[in-house]
mmCIF file of C-alpha atoms (C1' of nucleotides) in Angstrom:
data_model
loop_
_atom_site.group_PDB
_atom_site.id
_atom_site.type_symbol
_atom_site.label_atom_id
_atom_site.label_comp_id
_atom_site.label_asym_id
_atom_site.label_seq_id
_atom_site.Cartn_x
_atom_site.Cartn_y
_atom_site.Cartn_z
ATOM 1 C CA MET A 348 0.026 0.127 -0.022
ATOM 2 C CA LEU A 349 2.951 2.363 0.770
ATOM 3 C CA GLU A 350 4.623 1.698 -2.627
ATOM 4 C CA VAL A 351 1.364 2.206 -4.297
ATOM 5 C CA LEU A 352 0.738 5.260 -2.247
ATOM 6 C CA SER A 353 4.245 6.528 -2.967
ATOM 7 C CA SER A 354 4.081 5.996 -6.827
ATOM 8 C CA LYS A 355 0.699 7.675 -7.106
ATOM 9 C CA TYR A 356 1.968 10.723 -5.417
ATOM 10 C CA THR A 357 5.244 10.757 -7.629
ATOM 11 C CA VAL A 358 2.805 10.538 -10.748
ATOM 12 C CA LEU A 359 0.477 13.246 -8.957
ATOM 13 C CA LYS A 360 3.336 15.735 -8.134
ATOM 14 C CA SER A 361 5.109 15.655 -11.465
ATOM 15 C CA HIS A 362 1.510 16.246 -12.916
ATOM 16 C CA LEU A 363 1.397 19.186 -10.647
ATOM 17 C CA GLN A 364 4.421 20.676 -11.741
ATOM 18 C CA GLU A 365 3.658 20.338 -15.505
ATOM 19 C CA ILE A 366 0.421 22.246 -14.696
ATOM 20 C CA ASN A 367 1.999 24.641 -12.566
ATOM 21 C CA LYS A 368 4.554 25.569 -15.100
ATOM 22 C CA GLU A 369 1.842 25.873 -17.967
ATOM 23 C CA GLN A 370 -0.306 28.179 -15.473
ATOM 24 C CA HIS A 371 2.623 30.519 -14.466
ATOM 25 C CA LYS A 372 2.988 31.488 -18.066
ATOM 26 C CA GLY A 373 -0.171 33.413 -18.348
ATOM 27 C CA MET A 374 -3.502 33.318 -16.654
ATOM 28 C CA SER A 375 -5.139 33.938 -13.222
ATOM 29 C CA SER A 376 -8.463 33.205 -13.929
ATOM 30 C CA ASN A 377 -10.993 31.115 -11.811
ATOM 31 C CA GLN A 378 -9.546 31.630 -8.732
ATOM 32 C CA ARG A 379 -11.440 28.492 -7.215
ATOM 33 C CA GLY A 380 -11.293 28.023 -3.521
ATOM 34 C CA SER A 381 -11.579 31.627 -2.578
ATOM 35 C CA VAL A 382 -15.311 31.680 -2.516
ATOM 36 C CA THR A 383 -16.154 33.538 0.656
ATOM 37 C CA GLU A 384 -19.494 32.805 2.529
ATOM 38 C CA PRO A 385 -21.078 35.341 4.863
ATOM 39 C CA ILE A 386 -20.580 34.363 8.444
ATOM 40 C CA THR A 387 -23.905 35.614 9.294
ATOM 41 C CA ASP A 388 -25.517 32.670 7.231
ATOM 42 C CA ALA A 389 -24.168 30.104 9.765
ATOM 43 C CA ASN A 390 -24.671 32.050 12.899
ATOM 44 C CA LYS A 391 -28.323 32.764 11.892
ATOM 45 C CA ARG A 392 -29.235 29.486 12.788
ATOM 46 C CA ARG A 393 -31.895 29.331 15.392
ATOM 47 C CA ARG A 394 -30.331 26.528 17.713
ATOM 48 C CA LEU A 395 -26.826 27.127 16.925
ATOM 49 C CA GLU A 396 -25.503 27.539 20.597
ATOM 50 C CA PHE A 397 -21.806 27.742 19.637
ATOM 51 C CA PRO A 398 -21.060 29.941 16.873
ATOM 52 C CA THR A 399 -19.356 28.567 13.872
ATOM 53 C CA ALA A 400 -16.937 30.976 12.195
ATOM 54 C CA LYS A 401 -15.552 28.912 9.616
ATOM 55 C CA LYS A 402 -17.427 27.828 6.463
ATOM 56 C CA PRO A 403 -18.600 23.951 6.569
ATOM 57 C CA LEU A 404 -15.914 21.497 5.661
ATOM 58 C CA GLN A 405 -17.347 18.976 3.215
ATOM 59 C CA ILE A 406 -15.703 15.316 2.657
ATOM 60 C CA PHE A 407 -16.587 13.479 -0.296
ATOM 61 C CA VAL A 408 -16.301 9.627 0.413
ATOM 62 C CA ARG A 409 -16.686 6.594 -2.355
ATOM 63 C CA THR A 410 -18.455 3.607 -0.696
ATOM 64 C CA LEU A 411 -19.301 0.170 -2.068
ATOM 65 C CA PRO A 412 -22.247 0.360 -4.535
ATOM 66 C CA THR A 413 -24.024 -2.274 -2.235
ATOM 67 C CA ASP A 414 -23.352 -0.168 1.080
ATOM 68 C CA ASP A 415 -26.625 2.161 1.472
ATOM 69 C CA SER A 416 -25.532 3.361 5.122
ATOM 70 C CA LEU A 417 -24.832 6.732 5.587
ATOM 71 C CA ILE A 418 -21.735 6.022 7.637
ATOM 72 C CA VAL A 419 -18.505 7.975 7.156
ATOM 73 C CA LYS A 420 -15.408 7.064 8.997
ATOM 74 C CA ASP A 421 -13.726 10.310 10.100
ATOM 75 C CA GLY A 422 -12.046 9.417 13.564
ATOM 76 C CA TYR A 423 -15.107 10.731 15.572
ATOM 77 C CA GLN A 424 -17.846 9.091 17.291
ATOM 78 C CA TRP A 425 -21.279 10.284 16.139
ATOM 79 C CA ARG A 426 -24.978 10.272 17.245
ATOM 80 C CA LYS A 427 -27.792 10.365 14.462
ATOM 81 C CA TYR A 428 -30.468 12.620 15.594
ATOM 82 C CA GLY A 429 -32.446 13.096 12.621
ATOM 83 C CA GLN A 430 -33.149 11.934 8.814
ATOM 84 C CA LYS A 431 -34.764 14.134 6.170
ATOM 85 C CA VAL A 432 -35.323 13.904 2.295
ATOM 86 C CA THR A 433 -34.613 17.172 0.843
ATOM 87 C CA LYS A 434 -36.045 18.762 -2.401
ATOM 88 C CA ASP A 435 -32.840 18.834 -4.359
ATOM 89 C CA ASN A 436 -31.861 15.232 -3.654
ATOM 90 C CA ALA A 437 -34.003 12.182 -3.572
ATOM 91 C CA SER A 438 -31.576 10.449 -1.160
ATOM 92 C CA PRO A 439 -32.214 10.916 2.483
ATOM 93 C CA ARG A 440 -29.908 13.553 4.454
ATOM 94 C CA ALA A 441 -28.865 12.043 7.795
ATOM 95 C CA TYR A 442 -28.105 14.431 10.753
ATOM 96 C CA PHE A 443 -25.370 13.608 13.432
ATOM 97 C CA ARG A 444 -23.989 15.280 16.574
ATOM 98 C CA CYS A 445 -20.543 14.269 17.784
ATOM 99 C CA SER A 446 -20.958 11.943 21.068
ATOM 100 C CA MET A 447 -17.459 12.012 22.055
ATOM 101 C CA ALA A 448 -17.892 14.785 24.580
ATOM 102 C CA PRO A 449 -21.034 15.807 26.430
ATOM 103 C CA ILE A 450 -21.467 19.297 25.003
ATOM 104 C CA CYS A 451 -19.402 19.042 21.789
ATOM 105 C CA PRO A 452 -21.154 21.582 19.319
ATOM 106 C CA ALA A 453 -19.580 19.536 16.298
ATOM 107 C CA LYS A 454 -22.291 18.184 13.893
ATOM 108 C CA LYS A 455 -22.409 16.725 10.287
ATOM 109 C CA LYS A 456 -24.696 15.948 7.640
ATOM 110 C CA VAL A 457 -24.430 13.156 5.392
ATOM 111 C CA GLN A 458 -26.033 12.641 2.155
ATOM 112 C CA ARG A 459 -25.496 10.772 -0.986
ATOM 113 C CA CYS A 460 -24.270 12.475 -3.993
ATOM 114 C CA LEU A 461 -26.970 13.413 -6.487
ATOM 115 C CA HIS A 462 -25.200 12.086 -9.599
ATOM 116 C CA ASP A 463 -23.276 9.306 -8.151
ATOM 117 C CA LYS A 464 -24.915 7.396 -5.334
ATOM 118 C CA SER A 465 -21.812 5.555 -4.418
ATOM 119 C CA ILE A 466 -20.417 8.917 -3.060
ATOM 120 C CA LEU A 467 -21.307 10.179 0.445
ATOM 121 C CA VAL A 468 -21.013 13.943 0.938
ATOM 122 C CA ALA A 469 -20.341 14.870 4.544
ATOM 123 C CA THR A 470 -20.813 18.291 5.393
ATOM 124 C CA TYR A 471 -19.347 19.487 8.916
ATOM 125 C CA ASP A 472 -20.511 22.148 11.101
ATOM 126 C CA GLY A 473 -18.885 23.458 14.185
ATOM 127 C CA GLU A 474 -15.752 22.611 15.690
ATOM 128 C CA HIS A 475 -14.956 19.782 18.268
ATOM 129 C CA ASN A 476 -14.308 20.918 21.701
ATOM 130 C CA HIS A 477 -12.352 17.904 22.673
ATOM 131 C CA GLY A 478 -8.876 17.273 21.481
ATOM 132 C CA ALA A 479 -8.222 13.421 20.723
ATOM 133 C CA LEU A 480 -9.506 12.032 17.683
ATOM 134 C CA HIS A 481 -10.582 8.292 18.367
ATOM 135 C CA GLU A 482 -8.485 6.686 15.686
ATOM 136 C CA SER A 483 -11.378 3.754 14.893
ATOM 137 C CA SER A 484 -14.537 5.176 16.181
ATOM 138 C CA SER A 485 -17.028 6.499 13.506
ATOM 139 C CA SER A 486 -20.740 7.050 12.812
ATOM 140 C CA THR A 487 -21.351 3.502 14.322
ATOM 141 C CA PRO A 488 -24.279 1.442 13.447
ATOM 142 C CA ARG A 489 -26.180 0.358 16.488
ATOM 143 C CA GLY A 490 -24.875 -1.620 19.225
ATOM 144 C CA SER A 491 -21.329 -1.414 17.804
ATOM 145 C CA SER A 492 -19.331 -0.223 20.745
ATOM 146 C CA VAL A 493 -15.606 1.547 19.896
ATOM 147 C CA ALA A 494 -13.908 -1.724 21.009
ATOM 148 C CA LYS A 495 -15.387 -3.547 18.218
ATOM 149 C CA GLN A 496 -14.280 -1.193 15.397
ATOM 150 C CA LEU A 497 -11.295 -2.055 13.433
ATOM 151 C CA PRO A 498 -7.770 -0.371 14.619
ATOM 152 C CA SER A 499 -7.645 1.528 11.229
ATOM 153 C CA MET A 500 -9.239 2.598 8.237
ATOM 154 C CA ALA A 501 -6.639 0.681 6.496
ATOM 155 C CA ASN A 502 -8.098 -2.668 7.547
ATOM 156 C CA ASP A 503 -11.448 -1.341 6.896
ATOM 157 C CA LYS A 504 -13.576 -3.869 4.858
ATOM 158 C CA GLU A 505 -16.216 -1.373 3.594
ATOM 159 C CA ALA A 506 -13.236 -0.089 1.591
ATOM 160 C CA MET A 507 -14.262 3.293 1.475
ATOM 161 C CA ASP A 508 -12.131 5.624 -0.457
ATOM 162 C CA ILE A 509 -11.519 9.112 0.378
ATOM 163 C CA LEU A 510 -11.955 11.258 -2.843
ATOM 164 C CA ALA A 511 -11.030 14.566 -1.526
ATOM 165 C CA LEU A 512 -10.511 16.441 1.536
ATOM 166 C CA SER A 513 -10.713 19.915 1.890
ATOM 167 C CA ARG A 514 -12.406 23.169 3.171
ATOM 168 C CA TRP A 515 -14.863 23.308 0.091
ATOM 169 C CA SER A 516 -17.482 25.830 -0.316
ATOM 170 C CA GLN A 517 -20.927 25.140 -1.552
ATOM 171 C CA THR A 518 -19.742 26.195 -4.892
ATOM 172 C CA ASP A 519 -16.946 23.784 -5.139
ATOM 173 C CA SER A 520 -19.356 20.880 -4.256
ATOM 174 C CA ARG A 521 -21.597 21.810 -7.143
ATOM 175 C CA HIS A 522 -18.553 21.914 -9.108
ATOM 176 C CA ILE A 523 -17.440 18.562 -8.675
ATOM 177 C CA GLU A 524 -20.852 17.412 -9.160
ATOM 178 C CA GLU A 525 -20.700 18.923 -12.304
ATOM 179 C CA VAL A 526 -17.489 17.369 -13.224
ATOM 180 C CA MET A 527 -18.740 14.043 -12.416
ATOM 181 C CA HIS A 528 -21.967 14.548 -14.356
ATOM 182 C CA GLN A 529 -19.751 14.983 -17.567
ATOM 183 C CA ASP A 530 -19.593 12.581 -20.278
ATOM 184 C CA ASN A 531 -16.359 10.895 -21.165
ATOM 185 C CA TYR A 532 -15.780 13.300 -23.971
ATOM 186 C CA GLY A 533 -13.815 16.261 -22.907
ATOM 187 C CA SER A 534 -14.365 15.528 -19.252
ATOM 188 C CA ASN A 535 -10.596 14.775 -18.541
ATOM 189 C CA ILE A 536 -9.844 18.271 -19.164
ATOM 190 C CA LYS A 537 -12.396 19.533 -16.478
ATOM 191 C CA VAL A 538 -11.056 16.946 -13.878
ATOM 192 C CA GLU A 539 -7.685 17.923 -14.647
ATOM 193 C CA GLU A 540 -8.644 21.290 -14.258
ATOM 194 C CA TYR A 541 -10.257 20.634 -10.842
ATOM 195 C CA VAL A 542 -7.504 18.453 -9.688
ATOM 196 C CA SER A 543 -5.068 21.145 -10.333
ATOM 197 C CA SER A 544 -7.004 23.706 -8.444
ATOM 198 C CA LEU A 545 -7.417 21.318 -5.473
ATOM 199 C CA ILE A 546 -3.547 20.539 -5.391
ATOM 200 C CA LYS A 547 -2.767 24.371 -5.284
ATOM 201 C CA ASP A 548 -4.928 24.464 -2.323
ATOM 202 C CA PRO A 549 -2.266 24.029 0.862
ATOM 203 C CA GLU A 550 -5.207 23.421 3.099
ATOM 204 C CA PHE A 551 -6.431 20.344 0.681
ATOM 205 C CA THR A 552 -2.780 18.885 0.455
ATOM 206 C CA MET A 553 -2.536 19.040 4.113
ATOM 207 C CA SER A 554 -5.917 17.343 4.828
ATOM 208 C CA LEU A 555 -5.488 14.856 2.384
ATOM 209 C CA ALA A 556 -1.908 13.857 3.581
ATOM 210 C CA GLU A 557 -3.213 13.689 6.885
ATOM 211 C CA ALA A 558 -6.166 11.547 5.858
ATOM 212 C CA VAL A 559 -3.791 9.338 4.014
ATOM 213 C CA ALA A 560 -1.412 9.044 7.011
ATOM 214 C CA ARG A 561 -4.234 8.109 9.491
ATOM 215 C CA SER A 562 -5.493 5.534 7.278
ATOM 216 C CA ILE A 563 -2.167 3.712 7.151
ATOM 217 C CA THR A 564 -0.974 4.071 10.769
ATOM 218 C CA GLY A 565 -3.725 6.036 12.578
ATOM 219 C CA GLU A 566 -1.112 7.379 14.857
ATOM 220 C CA ILE A 567 0.876 9.856 12.711
ATOM 221 C CA LYS A 568 0.294 13.229 14.397
ATOM 222 C CA GLN A 569 0.070 16.644 12.907
ATOM 223 C CA GLN A 570 3.683 17.560 13.984
ATOM 224 C CA ASP A 571 4.814 14.668 12.113
ATOM 225 C CA LEU A 572 3.116 15.733 9.098
ATOM 226 C CA ASP A 573 4.498 19.144 9.296
ATOM 227 C CA LEU A 574 7.998 17.652 9.589
ATOM 228 C CA ASN A 575 8.101 14.594 7.303
ATOM 229 C CA LEU A 576 6.057 15.921 4.390
ATOM 230 C CA ASN A 577 7.741 18.231 1.801
ATOM 231 C CA ILE A 578 4.706 19.659 0.186
ATOM 232 C CA PRO A 579 6.038 21.641 -2.990
ATOM 233 C CA GLU A 580 4.576 25.289 -2.789
ATOM 234 C CA GLU A 581 5.087 26.138 -6.594
ATOM 235 C "C1'" DC B 1427 -31.229 -1.634 31.032
ATOM 236 C "C1'" DG B 1428 -28.631 1.589 28.593
ATOM 237 C "C1'" DA B 1429 -27.247 3.223 24.403
ATOM 238 C "C1'" DG B 1430 -28.270 4.487 19.787
ATOM 239 C "C1'" DT B 1431 -31.762 4.692 15.815
ATOM 240 C "C1'" DT B 1432 -36.135 5.598 13.610
ATOM 241 C "C1'" DT B 1433 -39.535 8.604 12.340
ATOM 242 C "C1'" DG B 1434 -43.396 11.829 12.514
ATOM 243 C "C1'" DA B 1435 -44.255 16.259 14.604
ATOM 244 C "C1'" DC B 1436 -42.756 20.658 15.413
ATOM 245 C "C1'" DC B 1437 -39.909 25.109 15.128
ATOM 246 C "C1'" DG B 1438 -38.605 28.926 12.718
ATOM 247 C "C1'" DG B 1439 -36.821 31.370 8.606
ATOM 248 C "C1'" DC B 1440 -37.684 32.769 4.148
ATOM 249 C "C1'" DG B 1441 -39.783 33.704 -0.480
ATOM 250 C "C1'" DC B 1442 -43.974 35.143 -2.470
ATOM 251 C "C1'" DG C 1394 -50.295 35.841 6.476
ATOM 252 C "C1'" DC C 1395 -49.324 31.777 4.195
ATOM 253 C "C1'" DG C 1396 -46.814 27.961 2.781
ATOM 254 C "C1'" DC C 1397 -42.603 25.487 1.799
ATOM 255 C "C1'" DC C 1398 -38.442 23.782 3.577
ATOM 256 C "C1'" DG C 1399 -34.195 22.434 6.530
ATOM 257 C "C1'" DG C 1400 -33.255 21.514 10.804
ATOM 258 C "C1'" DT C 1401 -34.203 19.594 15.351
ATOM 259 C "C1'" DC C 1402 -36.886 17.278 19.102
ATOM 260 C "C1'" DA C 1403 -38.377 13.481 21.321
ATOM 261 C "C1'" DA C 1404 -41.313 9.279 21.979
ATOM 262 C "C1'" DA C 1405 -41.217 4.635 20.324
ATOM 263 C "C1'" DC C 1406 -38.520 1.073 19.077
ATOM 264 C "C1'" DT C 1407 -34.139 -2.170 18.523
ATOM 265 C "C1'" DC C 1408 -30.262 -4.569 19.994
ATOM 266 C "C1'" DG C 1409 -26.271 -6.237 22.586
#
DNA sequence: CGAGTTTGACCGGCGC
DNA sequence: GCGCCGGTCAAACTCG
């Protein structure tokens, strides 16, 4: 797995360098990832007891086609408190609260992607007010205790694939849906554009590296990432 | 019996 | 004011 990861990283890195060279030659359009949302929007929420200053974090997770659960393994333990079918998406949206701390304000919504039902879109609201992530916990099904969970995502037979991990805005999530919905002809160009924009985002790079590292060892800390990962800035 | 899920009811913001 | 809609509540239920 390490070898595969390493080789893919090398390919991606070289591809990134090529793209950066081309882009440095001339254009500064499409500043993706710089979309600013009014903070007041989040603070308006009636029952929001703890203000959330940052825009929501969105994670896209690929699941097995046969897997119809709305479980996103992200290292935290979540308790489901509601489910709704929304107007814009026939798939039900599940609402989760963090259950690792008694008054943790963190919440998340999980819903299947409109265009690809094998992809789960998890939207996070609020920040955890407790430090340690639990390596193996998740939005666990009923009756499953933490001790029953597998020691790391790498061993998880549900074989979920983190597609991307970044602080995407609503605009970005719509964009990726548009990209996914393209037919094969010409879609590669759009995908490359989008990948290049993601790679240029340092938050995305760090988040992705962290997620991959955690999936392998479950033990790598942020400081280790800062020290060991040499992320190209050009 | 406790912890977690399900699901219909309820609440409040928002647009018309 | 009214209706729609997303988010939340809470009683009933399930499971270990």
